[in-house]
XYZ file of C-alpha atoms in Angstrom:
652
model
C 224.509 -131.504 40.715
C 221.018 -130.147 39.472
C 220.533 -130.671 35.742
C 219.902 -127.410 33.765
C 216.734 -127.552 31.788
C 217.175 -128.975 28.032
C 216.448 -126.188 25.493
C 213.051 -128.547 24.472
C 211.557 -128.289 27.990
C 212.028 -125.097 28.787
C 209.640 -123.320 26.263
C 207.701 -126.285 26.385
C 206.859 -124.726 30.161
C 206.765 -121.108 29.197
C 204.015 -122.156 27.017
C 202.153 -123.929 29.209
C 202.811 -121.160 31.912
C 201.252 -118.816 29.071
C 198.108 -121.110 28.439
C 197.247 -121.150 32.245
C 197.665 -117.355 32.523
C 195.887 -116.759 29.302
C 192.820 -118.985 30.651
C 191.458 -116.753 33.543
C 191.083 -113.233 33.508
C 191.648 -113.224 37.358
C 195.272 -114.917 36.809
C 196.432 -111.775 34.112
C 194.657 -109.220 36.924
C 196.757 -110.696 39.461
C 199.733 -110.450 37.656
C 199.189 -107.131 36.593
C 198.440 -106.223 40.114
C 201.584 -107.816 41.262
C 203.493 -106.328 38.359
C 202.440 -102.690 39.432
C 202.732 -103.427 43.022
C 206.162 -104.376 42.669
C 206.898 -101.107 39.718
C 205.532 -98.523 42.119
C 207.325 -99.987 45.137
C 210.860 -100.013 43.376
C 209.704 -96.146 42.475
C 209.130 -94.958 45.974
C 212.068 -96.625 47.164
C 214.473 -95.020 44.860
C 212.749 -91.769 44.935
C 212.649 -91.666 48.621
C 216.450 -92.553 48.800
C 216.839 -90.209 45.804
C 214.976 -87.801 48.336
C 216.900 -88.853 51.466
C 220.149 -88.673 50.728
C 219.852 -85.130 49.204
C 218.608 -83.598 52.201
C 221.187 -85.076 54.431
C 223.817 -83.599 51.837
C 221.667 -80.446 52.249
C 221.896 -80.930 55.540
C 225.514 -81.489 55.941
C 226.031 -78.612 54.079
C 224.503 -76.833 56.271
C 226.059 -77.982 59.580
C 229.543 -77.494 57.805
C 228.481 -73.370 57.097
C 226.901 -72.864 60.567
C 230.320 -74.609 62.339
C 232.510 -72.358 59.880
C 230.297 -69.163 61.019
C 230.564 -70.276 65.000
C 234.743 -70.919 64.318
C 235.018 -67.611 62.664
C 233.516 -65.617 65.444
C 235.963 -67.906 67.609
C 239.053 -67.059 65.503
C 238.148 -63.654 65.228
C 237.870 -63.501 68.737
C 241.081 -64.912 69.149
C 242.726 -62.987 66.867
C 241.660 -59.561 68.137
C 243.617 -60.434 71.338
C 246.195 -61.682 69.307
C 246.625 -65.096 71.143
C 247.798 -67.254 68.530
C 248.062 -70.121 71.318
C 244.468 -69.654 71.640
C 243.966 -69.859 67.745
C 246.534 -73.170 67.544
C 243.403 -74.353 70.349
C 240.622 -73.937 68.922
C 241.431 -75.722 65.457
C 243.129 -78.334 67.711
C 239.409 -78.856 69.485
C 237.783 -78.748 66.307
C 239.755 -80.674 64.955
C 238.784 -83.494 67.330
C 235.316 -82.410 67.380
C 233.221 -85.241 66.234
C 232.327 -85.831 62.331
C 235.557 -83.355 61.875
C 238.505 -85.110 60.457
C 240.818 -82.052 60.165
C 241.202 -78.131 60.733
C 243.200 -75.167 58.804
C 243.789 -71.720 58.650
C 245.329 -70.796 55.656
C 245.914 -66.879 54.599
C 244.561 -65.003 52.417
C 247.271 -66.031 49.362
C 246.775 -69.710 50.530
C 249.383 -70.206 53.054
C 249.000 -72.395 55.983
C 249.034 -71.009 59.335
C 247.474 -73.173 61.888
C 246.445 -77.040 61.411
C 244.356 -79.162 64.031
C 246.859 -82.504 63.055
C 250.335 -80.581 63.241
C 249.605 -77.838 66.226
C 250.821 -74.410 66.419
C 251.735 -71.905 63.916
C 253.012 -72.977 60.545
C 254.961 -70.501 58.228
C 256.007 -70.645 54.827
C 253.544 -73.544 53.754
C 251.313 -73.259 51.088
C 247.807 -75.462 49.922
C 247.346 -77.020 46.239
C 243.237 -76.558 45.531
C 243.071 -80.240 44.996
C 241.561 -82.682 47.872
C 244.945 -84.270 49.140
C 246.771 -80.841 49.331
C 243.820 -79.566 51.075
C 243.882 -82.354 54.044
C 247.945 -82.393 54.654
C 250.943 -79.939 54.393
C 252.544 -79.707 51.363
C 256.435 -80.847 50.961
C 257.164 -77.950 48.585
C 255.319 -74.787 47.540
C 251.973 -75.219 45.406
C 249.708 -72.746 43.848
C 248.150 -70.769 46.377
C 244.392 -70.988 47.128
C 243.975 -67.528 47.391
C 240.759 -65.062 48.942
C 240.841 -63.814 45.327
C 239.935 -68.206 43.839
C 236.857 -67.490 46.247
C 236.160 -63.697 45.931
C 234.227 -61.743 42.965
C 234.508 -58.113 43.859
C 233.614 -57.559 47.354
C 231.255 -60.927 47.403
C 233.002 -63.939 49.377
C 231.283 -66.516 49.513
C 232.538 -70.098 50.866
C 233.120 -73.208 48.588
C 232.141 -76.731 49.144
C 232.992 -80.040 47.568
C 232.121 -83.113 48.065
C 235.547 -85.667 47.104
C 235.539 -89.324 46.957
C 238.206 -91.887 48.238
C 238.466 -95.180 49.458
C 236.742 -94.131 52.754
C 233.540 -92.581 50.862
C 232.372 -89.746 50.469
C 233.602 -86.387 52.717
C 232.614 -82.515 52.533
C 234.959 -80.035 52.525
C 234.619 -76.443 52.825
C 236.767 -73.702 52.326
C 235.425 -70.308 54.244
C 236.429 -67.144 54.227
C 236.910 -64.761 57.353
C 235.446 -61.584 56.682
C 238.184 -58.506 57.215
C 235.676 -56.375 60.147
C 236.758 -52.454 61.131
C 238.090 -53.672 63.900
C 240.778 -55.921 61.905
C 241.585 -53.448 60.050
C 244.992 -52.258 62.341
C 246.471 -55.455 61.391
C 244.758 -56.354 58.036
C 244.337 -53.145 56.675
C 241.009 -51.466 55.011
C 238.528 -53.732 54.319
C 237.809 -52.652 50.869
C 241.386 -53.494 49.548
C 241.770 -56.923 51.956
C 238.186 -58.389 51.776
C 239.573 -61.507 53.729
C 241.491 -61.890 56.613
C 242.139 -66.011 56.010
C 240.546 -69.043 54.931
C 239.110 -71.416 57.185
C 239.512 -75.012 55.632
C 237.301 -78.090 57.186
C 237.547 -81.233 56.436
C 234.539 -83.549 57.857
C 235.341 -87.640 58.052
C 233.695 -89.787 55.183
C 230.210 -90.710 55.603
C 227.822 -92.652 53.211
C 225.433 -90.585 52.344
C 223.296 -93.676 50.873
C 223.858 -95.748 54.762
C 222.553 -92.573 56.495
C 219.034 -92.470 54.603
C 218.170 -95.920 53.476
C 216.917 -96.671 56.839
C 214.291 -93.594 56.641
C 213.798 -94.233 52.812
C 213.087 -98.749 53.578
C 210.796 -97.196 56.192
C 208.557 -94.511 54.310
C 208.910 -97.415 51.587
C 207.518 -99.852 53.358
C 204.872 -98.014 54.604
C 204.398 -97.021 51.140
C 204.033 -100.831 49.955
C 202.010 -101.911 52.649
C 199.237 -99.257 51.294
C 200.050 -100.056 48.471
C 199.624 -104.224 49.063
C 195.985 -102.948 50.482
C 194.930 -100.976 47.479
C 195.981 -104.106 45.565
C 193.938 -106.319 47.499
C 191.020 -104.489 47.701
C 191.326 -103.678 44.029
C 191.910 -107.575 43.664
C 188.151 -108.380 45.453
C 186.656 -105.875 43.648
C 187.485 -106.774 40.145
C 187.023 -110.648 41.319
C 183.877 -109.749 42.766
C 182.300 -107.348 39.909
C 184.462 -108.700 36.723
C 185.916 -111.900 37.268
C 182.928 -113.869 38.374
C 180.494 -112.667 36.075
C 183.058 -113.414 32.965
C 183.674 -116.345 34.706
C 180.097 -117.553 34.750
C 179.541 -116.301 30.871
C 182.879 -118.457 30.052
C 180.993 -121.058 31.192
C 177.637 -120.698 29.633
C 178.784 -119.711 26.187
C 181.103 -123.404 27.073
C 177.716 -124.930 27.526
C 176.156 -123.918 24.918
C 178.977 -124.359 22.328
C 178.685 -128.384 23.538
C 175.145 -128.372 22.996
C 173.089 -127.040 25.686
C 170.740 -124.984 24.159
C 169.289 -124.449 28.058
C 172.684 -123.007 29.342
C 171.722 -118.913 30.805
C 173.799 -116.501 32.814
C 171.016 -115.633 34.828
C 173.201 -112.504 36.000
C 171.144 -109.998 37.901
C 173.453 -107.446 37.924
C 172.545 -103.995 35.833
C 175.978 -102.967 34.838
C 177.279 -103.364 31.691
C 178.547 -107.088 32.669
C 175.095 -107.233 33.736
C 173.534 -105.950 30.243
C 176.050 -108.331 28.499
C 175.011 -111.901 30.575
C 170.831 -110.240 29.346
C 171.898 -109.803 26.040
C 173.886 -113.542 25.866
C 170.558 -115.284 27.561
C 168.445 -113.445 24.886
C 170.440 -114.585 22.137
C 170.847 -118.240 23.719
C 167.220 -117.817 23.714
C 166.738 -116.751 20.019
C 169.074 -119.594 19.571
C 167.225 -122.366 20.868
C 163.992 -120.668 19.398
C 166.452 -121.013 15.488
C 167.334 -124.106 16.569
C 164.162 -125.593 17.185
C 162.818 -124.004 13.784
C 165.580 -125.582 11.957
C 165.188 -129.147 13.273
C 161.140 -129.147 12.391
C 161.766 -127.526 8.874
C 164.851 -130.485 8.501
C 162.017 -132.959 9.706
C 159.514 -131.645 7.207
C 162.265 -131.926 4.538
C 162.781 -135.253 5.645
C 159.369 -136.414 5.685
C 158.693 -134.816 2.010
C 162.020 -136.784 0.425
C 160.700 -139.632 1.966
C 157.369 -139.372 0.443
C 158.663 -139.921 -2.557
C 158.630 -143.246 -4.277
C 162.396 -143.123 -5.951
C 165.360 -143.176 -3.806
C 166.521 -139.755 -3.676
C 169.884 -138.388 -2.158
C 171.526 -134.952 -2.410
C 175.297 -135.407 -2.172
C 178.314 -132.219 -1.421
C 181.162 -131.388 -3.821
C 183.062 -133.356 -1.034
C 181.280 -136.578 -1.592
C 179.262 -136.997 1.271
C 175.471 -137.426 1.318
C 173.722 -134.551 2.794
C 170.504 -135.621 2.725
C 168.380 -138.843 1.549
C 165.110 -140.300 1.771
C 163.925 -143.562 3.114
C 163.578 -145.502 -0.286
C 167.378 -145.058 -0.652
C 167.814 -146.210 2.542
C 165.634 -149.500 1.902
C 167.578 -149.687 -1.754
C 170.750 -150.427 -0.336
C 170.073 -152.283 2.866
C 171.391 -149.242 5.126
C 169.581 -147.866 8.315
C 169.160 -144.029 7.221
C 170.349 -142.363 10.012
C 174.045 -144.288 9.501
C 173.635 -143.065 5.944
C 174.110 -138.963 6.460
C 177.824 -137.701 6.625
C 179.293 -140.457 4.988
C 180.594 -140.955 1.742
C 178.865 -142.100 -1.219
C 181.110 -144.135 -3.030
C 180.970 -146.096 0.475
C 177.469 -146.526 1.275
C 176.661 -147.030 -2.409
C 179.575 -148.948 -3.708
C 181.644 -150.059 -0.872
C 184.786 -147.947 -2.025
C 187.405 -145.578 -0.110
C 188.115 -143.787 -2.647
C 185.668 -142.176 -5.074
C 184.842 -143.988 -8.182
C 187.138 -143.885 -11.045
C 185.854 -141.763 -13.592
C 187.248 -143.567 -16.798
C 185.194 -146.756 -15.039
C 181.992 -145.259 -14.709
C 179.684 -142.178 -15.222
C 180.043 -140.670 -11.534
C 177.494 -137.776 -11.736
C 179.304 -135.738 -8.875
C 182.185 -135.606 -10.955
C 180.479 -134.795 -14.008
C 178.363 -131.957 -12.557
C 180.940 -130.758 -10.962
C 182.715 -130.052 -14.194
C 179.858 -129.460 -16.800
C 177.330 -128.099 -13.692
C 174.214 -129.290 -15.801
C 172.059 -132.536 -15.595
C 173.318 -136.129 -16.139
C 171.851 -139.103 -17.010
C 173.726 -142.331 -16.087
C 173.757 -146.391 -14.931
C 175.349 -147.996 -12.288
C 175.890 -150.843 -10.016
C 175.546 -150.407 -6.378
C 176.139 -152.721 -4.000
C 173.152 -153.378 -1.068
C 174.468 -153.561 2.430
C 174.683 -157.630 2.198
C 176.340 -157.651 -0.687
C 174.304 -157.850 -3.357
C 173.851 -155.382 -6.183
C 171.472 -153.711 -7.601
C 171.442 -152.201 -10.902
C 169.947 -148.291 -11.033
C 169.194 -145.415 -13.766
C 170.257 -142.556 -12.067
C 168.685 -138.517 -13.003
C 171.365 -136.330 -11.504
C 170.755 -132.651 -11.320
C 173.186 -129.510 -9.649
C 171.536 -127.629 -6.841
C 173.876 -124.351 -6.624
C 173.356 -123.200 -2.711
C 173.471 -119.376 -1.507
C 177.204 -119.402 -0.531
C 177.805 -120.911 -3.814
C 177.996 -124.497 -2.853
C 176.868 -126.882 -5.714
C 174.822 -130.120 -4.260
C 174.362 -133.058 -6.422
C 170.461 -134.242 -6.692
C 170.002 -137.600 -8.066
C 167.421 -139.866 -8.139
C 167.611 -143.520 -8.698
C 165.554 -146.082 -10.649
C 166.379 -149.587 -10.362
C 166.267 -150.624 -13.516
C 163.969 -153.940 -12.760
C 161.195 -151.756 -11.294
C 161.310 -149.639 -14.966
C 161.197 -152.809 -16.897
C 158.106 -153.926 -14.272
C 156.319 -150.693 -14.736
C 156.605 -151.209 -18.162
C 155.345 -154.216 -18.205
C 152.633 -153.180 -16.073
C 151.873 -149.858 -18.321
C 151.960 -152.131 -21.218
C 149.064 -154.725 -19.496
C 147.256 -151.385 -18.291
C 147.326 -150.638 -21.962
C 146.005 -153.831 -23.316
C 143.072 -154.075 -20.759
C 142.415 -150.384 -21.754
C 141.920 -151.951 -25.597
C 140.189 -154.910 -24.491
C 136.840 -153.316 -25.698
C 138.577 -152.626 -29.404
C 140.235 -156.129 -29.362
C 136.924 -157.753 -28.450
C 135.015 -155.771 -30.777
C 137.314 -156.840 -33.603
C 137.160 -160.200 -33.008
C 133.450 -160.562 -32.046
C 132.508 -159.256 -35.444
C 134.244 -161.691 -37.432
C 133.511 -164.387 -35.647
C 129.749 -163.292 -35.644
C 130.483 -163.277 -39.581
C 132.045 -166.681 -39.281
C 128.950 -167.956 -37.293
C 126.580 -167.064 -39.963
C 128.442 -168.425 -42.972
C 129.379 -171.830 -41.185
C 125.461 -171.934 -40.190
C 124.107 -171.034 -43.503
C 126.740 -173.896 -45.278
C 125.185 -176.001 -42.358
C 121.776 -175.563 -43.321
C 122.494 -175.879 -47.655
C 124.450 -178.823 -46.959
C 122.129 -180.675 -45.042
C 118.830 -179.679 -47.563
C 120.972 -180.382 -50.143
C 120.202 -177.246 -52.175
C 123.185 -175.343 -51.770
C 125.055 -174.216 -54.994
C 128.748 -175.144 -55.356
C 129.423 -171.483 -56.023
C 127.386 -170.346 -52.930
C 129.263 -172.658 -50.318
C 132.475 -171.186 -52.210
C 131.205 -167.627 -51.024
C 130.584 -168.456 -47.952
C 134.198 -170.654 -47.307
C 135.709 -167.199 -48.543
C 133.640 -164.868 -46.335
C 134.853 -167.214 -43.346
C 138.550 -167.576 -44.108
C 138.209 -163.377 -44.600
C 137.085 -162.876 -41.112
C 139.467 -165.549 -39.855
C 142.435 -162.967 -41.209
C 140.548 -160.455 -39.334
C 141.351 -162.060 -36.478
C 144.865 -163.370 -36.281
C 145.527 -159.950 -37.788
C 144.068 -158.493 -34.002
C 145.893 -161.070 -32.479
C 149.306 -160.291 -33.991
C 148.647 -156.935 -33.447
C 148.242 -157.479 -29.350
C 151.371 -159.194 -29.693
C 153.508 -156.998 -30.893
C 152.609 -155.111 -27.899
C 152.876 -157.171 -25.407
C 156.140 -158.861 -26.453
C 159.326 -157.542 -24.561
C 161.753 -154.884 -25.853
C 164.960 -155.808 -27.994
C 168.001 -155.582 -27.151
C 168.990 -153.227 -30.382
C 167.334 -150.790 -32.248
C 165.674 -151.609 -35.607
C 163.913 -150.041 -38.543
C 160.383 -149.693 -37.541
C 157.682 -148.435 -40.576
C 155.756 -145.912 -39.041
C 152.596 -146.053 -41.334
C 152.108 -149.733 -39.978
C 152.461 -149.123 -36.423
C 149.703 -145.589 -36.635
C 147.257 -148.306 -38.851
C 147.749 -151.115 -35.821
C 147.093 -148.283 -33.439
C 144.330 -146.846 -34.538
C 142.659 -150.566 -35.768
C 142.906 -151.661 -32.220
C 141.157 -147.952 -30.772
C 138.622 -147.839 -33.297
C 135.865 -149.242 -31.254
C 136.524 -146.982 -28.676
C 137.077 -143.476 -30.487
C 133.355 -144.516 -32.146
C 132.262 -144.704 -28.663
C 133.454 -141.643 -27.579
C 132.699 -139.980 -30.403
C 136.170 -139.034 -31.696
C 137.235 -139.132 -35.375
C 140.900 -139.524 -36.318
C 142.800 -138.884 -39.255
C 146.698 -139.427 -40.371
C 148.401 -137.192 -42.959
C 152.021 -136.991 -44.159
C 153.291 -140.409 -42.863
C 155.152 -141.852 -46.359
C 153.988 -145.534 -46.487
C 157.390 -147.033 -46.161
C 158.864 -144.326 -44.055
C 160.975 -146.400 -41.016
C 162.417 -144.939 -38.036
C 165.010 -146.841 -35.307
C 163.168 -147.877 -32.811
C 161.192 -151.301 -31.530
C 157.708 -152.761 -32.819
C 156.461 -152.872 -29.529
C 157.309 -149.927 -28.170
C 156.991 -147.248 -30.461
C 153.066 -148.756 -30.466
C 152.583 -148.140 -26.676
C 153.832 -144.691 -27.060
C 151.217 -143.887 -29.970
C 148.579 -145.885 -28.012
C 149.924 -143.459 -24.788
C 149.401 -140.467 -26.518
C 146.299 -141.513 -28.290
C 144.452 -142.385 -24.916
C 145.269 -139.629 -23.461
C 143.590 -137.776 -26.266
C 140.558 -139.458 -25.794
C 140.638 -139.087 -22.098
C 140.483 -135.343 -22.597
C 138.125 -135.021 -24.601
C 134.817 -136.857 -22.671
C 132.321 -134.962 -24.695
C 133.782 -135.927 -28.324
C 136.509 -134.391 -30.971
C 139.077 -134.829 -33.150
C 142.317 -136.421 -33.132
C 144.893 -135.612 -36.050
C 148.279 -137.514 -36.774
C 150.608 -135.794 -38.976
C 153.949 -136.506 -40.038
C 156.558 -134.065 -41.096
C 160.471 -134.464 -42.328
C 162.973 -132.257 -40.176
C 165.186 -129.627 -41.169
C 167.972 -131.345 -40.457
C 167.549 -134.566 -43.133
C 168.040 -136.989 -40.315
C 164.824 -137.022 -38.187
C 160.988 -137.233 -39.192
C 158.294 -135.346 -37.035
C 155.467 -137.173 -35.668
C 152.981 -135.364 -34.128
C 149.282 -136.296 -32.326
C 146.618 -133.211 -31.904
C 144.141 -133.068 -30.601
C 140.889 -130.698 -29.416
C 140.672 -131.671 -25.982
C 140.366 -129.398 -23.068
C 144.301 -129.255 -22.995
C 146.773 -128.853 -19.773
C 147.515 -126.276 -17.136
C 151.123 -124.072 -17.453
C 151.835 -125.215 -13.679
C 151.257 -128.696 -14.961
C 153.372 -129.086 -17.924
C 156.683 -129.229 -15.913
C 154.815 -132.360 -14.288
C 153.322 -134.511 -16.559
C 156.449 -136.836 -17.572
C 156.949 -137.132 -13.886
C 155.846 -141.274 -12.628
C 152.532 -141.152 -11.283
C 151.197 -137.512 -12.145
C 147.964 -138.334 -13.452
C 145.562 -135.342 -14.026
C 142.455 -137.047 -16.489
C 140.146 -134.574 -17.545
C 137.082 -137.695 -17.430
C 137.784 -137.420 -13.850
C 139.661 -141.070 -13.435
C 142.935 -141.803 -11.759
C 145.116 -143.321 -14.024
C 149.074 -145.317 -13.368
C 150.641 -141.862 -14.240
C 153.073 -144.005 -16.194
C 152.321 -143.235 -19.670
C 153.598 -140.423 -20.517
C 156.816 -141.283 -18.041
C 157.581 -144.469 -20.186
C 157.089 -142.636 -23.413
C 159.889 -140.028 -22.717
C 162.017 -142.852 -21.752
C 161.556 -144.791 -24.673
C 162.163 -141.861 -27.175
C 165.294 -141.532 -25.561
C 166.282 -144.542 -25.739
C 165.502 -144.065 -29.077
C 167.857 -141.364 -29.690
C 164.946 -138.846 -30.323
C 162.705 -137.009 -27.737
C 158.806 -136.256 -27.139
C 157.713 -132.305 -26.944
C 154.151 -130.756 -25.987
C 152.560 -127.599 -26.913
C 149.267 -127.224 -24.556
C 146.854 -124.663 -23.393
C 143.754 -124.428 -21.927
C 140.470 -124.845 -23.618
C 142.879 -125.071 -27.284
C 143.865 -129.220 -27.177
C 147.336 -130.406 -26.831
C 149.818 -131.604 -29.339
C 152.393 -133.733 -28.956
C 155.209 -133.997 -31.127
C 157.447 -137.155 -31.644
C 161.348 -136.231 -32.694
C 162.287 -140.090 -34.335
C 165.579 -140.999 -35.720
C 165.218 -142.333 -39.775
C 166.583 -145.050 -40.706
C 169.828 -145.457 -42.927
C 167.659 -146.702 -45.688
C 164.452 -144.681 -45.409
């Protein structure tokens, strides 16, 4: 026995019958073709049966009133010469005339008088109107169908039914024979006896459907076959002018969805598939043209982030880096191509999952929920394992559809502490001149006391009290000395670990002790004002010195032709932070340059020179670290000041 289909398979197949008929246009044409076909054949056929079988009824009914007109003209006939034998013969014939099943004469109240099955004359037997009274005698005495059941006035007209049986269908007709002048001796006047009898036929079954399907399957047929051509031709035609060129833009806008920027239509047809396959190899053209632009301007983006010394990497609200430049891709060990598209936490730290943020300061997570800049340390982990410490600057980059992109960019925090080291030996050979000219003098001072003693000890003429002068002159310049010394020490020694009460007073004297030489050079007087002498601030020795000794050469650097510089101090509203500020009446800084100059390496010298471009860099960082912050207020042609926001200490 064949297995029914399981309720899972079956729509499993209607759907993938409806995913290979919805893939061509050519398959749904053909279907609708067939569809229609098939509609307007079922149409003709029923209409031309529909058609058919009325006119054979028609013409049936027909035949049946011409054969009751011929049989009157008979009967009358007969009955003018009275031969009732003659009568009782002609129903009898017509009774067996083909198509005829039976033959009556009834009267004109309805009683039978001759019948083709019985013979002869029959008396005293009357007809019910129904169809089995109408076809036999009846056994006892019926209603009469009377000349008056088929007369309205003087208009007689006959009756015919149609009746139904086990046989099929049969016509019956019940006519009436006219009452002529010449009947008139034996039926009276016409006017009062319209009728002279009834003239019942009943015609053998036929099936009215058998008799015209033959002509209807015929004209149907014929019908279909025209149609089947129209279908066909119709078929080419739309596969020739619709179906091929959809087929072949299907197919180039496939190509060029996968990547083929060279996929045309190439159609050369001017209709309006024609105009559409132009229009799509114009825009696949305008494309390729956007396409093109977009690669070169991502390749100029590419080659500007990786001009830049930091690692720097832009990364999505959904973790993954969208862009990043070659020294991040050297930072951790990666190959930059493999680093675009995937996640951060995995290039960078090796994770799954993003990193916890009660662990560490992620700066996607933080921007995403404060949407300003962060500032924050972390280890990442290089590609062979080992880690690198970083200081990353992360910044939100809010997009045109409302994205927000994650900038950071990443110091490792051994390259700081070398730059800083390497600003802070830039800044002692920069005060190499001062240093030596504070020591050469003193010792030059030395020199001449020890040779003078020389001289009075060995001439003997030297006064106790004169050697004591010059022993005291010598151990003076000697403090000189160690006091330069100690000074270039405490800034080159390394930062500690913890903040500590620095006096301010003592660091601005150091300062300006070790640049005196050089502002006499240059031709720049400095002054200090407002600093209390044992005001102290949180900070280290060291480096709160390079940051005046920053800001103090770069005072001197603009201004080549001479000038002032002016430190003054001033307590802050708020109690808990003193004011330190250096002026000065150089030739001062460009607007579009003030955004830049606590970049690393923007160096802009108005003597002309290049310098590291690490000064002012290390100097922001520092008086953050300090828990305070550096401002500038600059013009040009009216100086620059630059104002340093310290923390006091607990017991200044």
């Amino acid at each position: 026995m064949t297995a029914l289909p399981s309720p899972e398979t079956s729509p499993a197949r209607r759907a993938r019958w409806r995913e290979w008929l919805a893939a061509s246009v050519s398959r749904r044409l053909m279907l609708g073709l067939i569809v229609a076909l098939l509609a307007s054949a079922a149409l003709v056929v029923a209409l031309g049966l529909a058609v058919g079988q009325r006119a054979l009824r028609q013409q049936q009914e027909d035949a049946a009133r011409r054969m009751a007109r011929l049989m009157e003209a008979s009967l009358q006939n007969a009955m003018l010469k009275r031969d009732l034998d003659g009568m009782a013969d002609i129903l009898k014939h017509l009774g067996h005339t083909p198509g005829v099943e039976q033959a009556r004469l009834l009267s004109p109240v309805g009683e039978l008088r001759f019948d083709s099955l019985v013979g002869g004359p029959i008396g005293g037997e009357r007809v019910m109107p129904n169809e089995a009274s109408w076809r036999q005698p009846a056994a006892a005495p019926q209603p009469l169908i009377s000349a008056q059941q088929l007369c309205a006035g003087a208009d007689c007209r006959e009756r015919l039914r149609w009746n139904t049986d086990g046989a099929g269908k049969h016509l019956q007709i019940v006519y009436p024979i006219a009452n002529h002048e010449r009947c008139s001796q034996c039926h009276g006047a016409a006017g009062q006896h319209p009728v002279n009898g009834l003239l019942v036929l009943d015609f053998q079954p036929q099936s009215i459907a058998g008799l015209g399907r033959g002509t209807a399957m015929l004209g149907a047929a014929v019908v279909l076959g025209a149609l089947a051509l129209f279908a066909l031709i119709m078929l080419l035609t739309l596969r020739r002018q619709v179906a091929a060129p959809l087929a072949a833009l299907a197919l180039a806008a496939d190509r060029l969805a996968a990547g083929d920027l060279g996929a045309r239509v190439q159609s050369r047809a001017g209709d309006e598939l024609g105009r559409v396959g132009h229009a799509f190899d114009r825009m696949a053209e305008r494309l390729g043209e956007t396409v093109a632009s977009l690669r070169r301007e991502r390749q100029f983006l590419q080659h500007l982030v990786d001009g830049m010394p930091d690692p720097v990497v832009v990364i999505g609200p959904d973790y993954r880096i969208r862009l990043a430049n070659r020294a991040y891709a050297d930072l951790l060990g990666h190959d930059l191509p493999s680093i675009v598209g995937q996640p951060c936490h995995q290039i960078g730290r090796g994770l799954a999952e993003p990193c916890p943020s009660t662990l560490v300061t992620c700066p996607v997570a933080e921007i995403g929920q404060c949407a300003r800049a962060v500032h924050s340390m972390m280890s990442l982990q290089r590609g062979d394992g080992g880690a690198v410490e970083v200081d990353i600057d992360a910044a939100p980059l809010t997009q045109e559809d409302g994205e927000m992109l994650v900038i950071e960019v990443l110091r490792p925090l051994d390259r700081t502490i070398r730059f800083s080291q390497q600003q802070r030996l830039s800044t002692i050979g920069l005060l190499a001149n001062g240093v030596a000219h504070e020591i050469h003098n003193p010792l030059s001072s030395i020199r001449i006391a020890l040779q003078a003693s020389l001289r009075g000890l060995r001439s003997g003429q030297m006064e106790r009290q004169e050697l004591t002068g010059y022993l005291e002159l010598v151990d003076h310049e000697i403090d000189r000395c160690v006091l330069t010394t100690q000074r270039m020490l405490q800034m080159s020694q390394a930062p500690a670990q913890t903040l500590q009460p620095v006096n301010v007073a003592a660091a601005i004297d150091d300062v300006l002790a070790l640049l005196r030489e050089e502002c006499r050079m240059r031709g720049v007087a400095a002054s200090v004002d407002g600093v209390p002498p044992a005001l102290s601030v949180m900070g280290d020795e060291a480096e709160l010195r390079q940051v005046l000794v920053n800001l103090v050469h770069n005072a001197l650097h603009a201004m080549p032709q001479g000038g002032r510089i002016d430190i003054r101090g001033a307590q802050a509203t708020s109690g808990q932070e003193f004011v330190l500020s250096v002026r000065d009446t150089g030739c001062g800084i460009d607007a579009k340059d003030l955004p830049l100059i606590f970049m690393p390496f923007f160096s802009h010298r108005a003597d002309g020179q290049r310098g590291t471009g690490l000064g002012l860099a290390i100097s922001k960082a520092t008086m953050e670290r300090f828990g305070g912050r550096i401002d500038v207020r600059s013009a040009p042609g009216q100086g620059s000041d630059f104002s340093l926001i310290l923390r006091r200490a607990p017991d200044a």
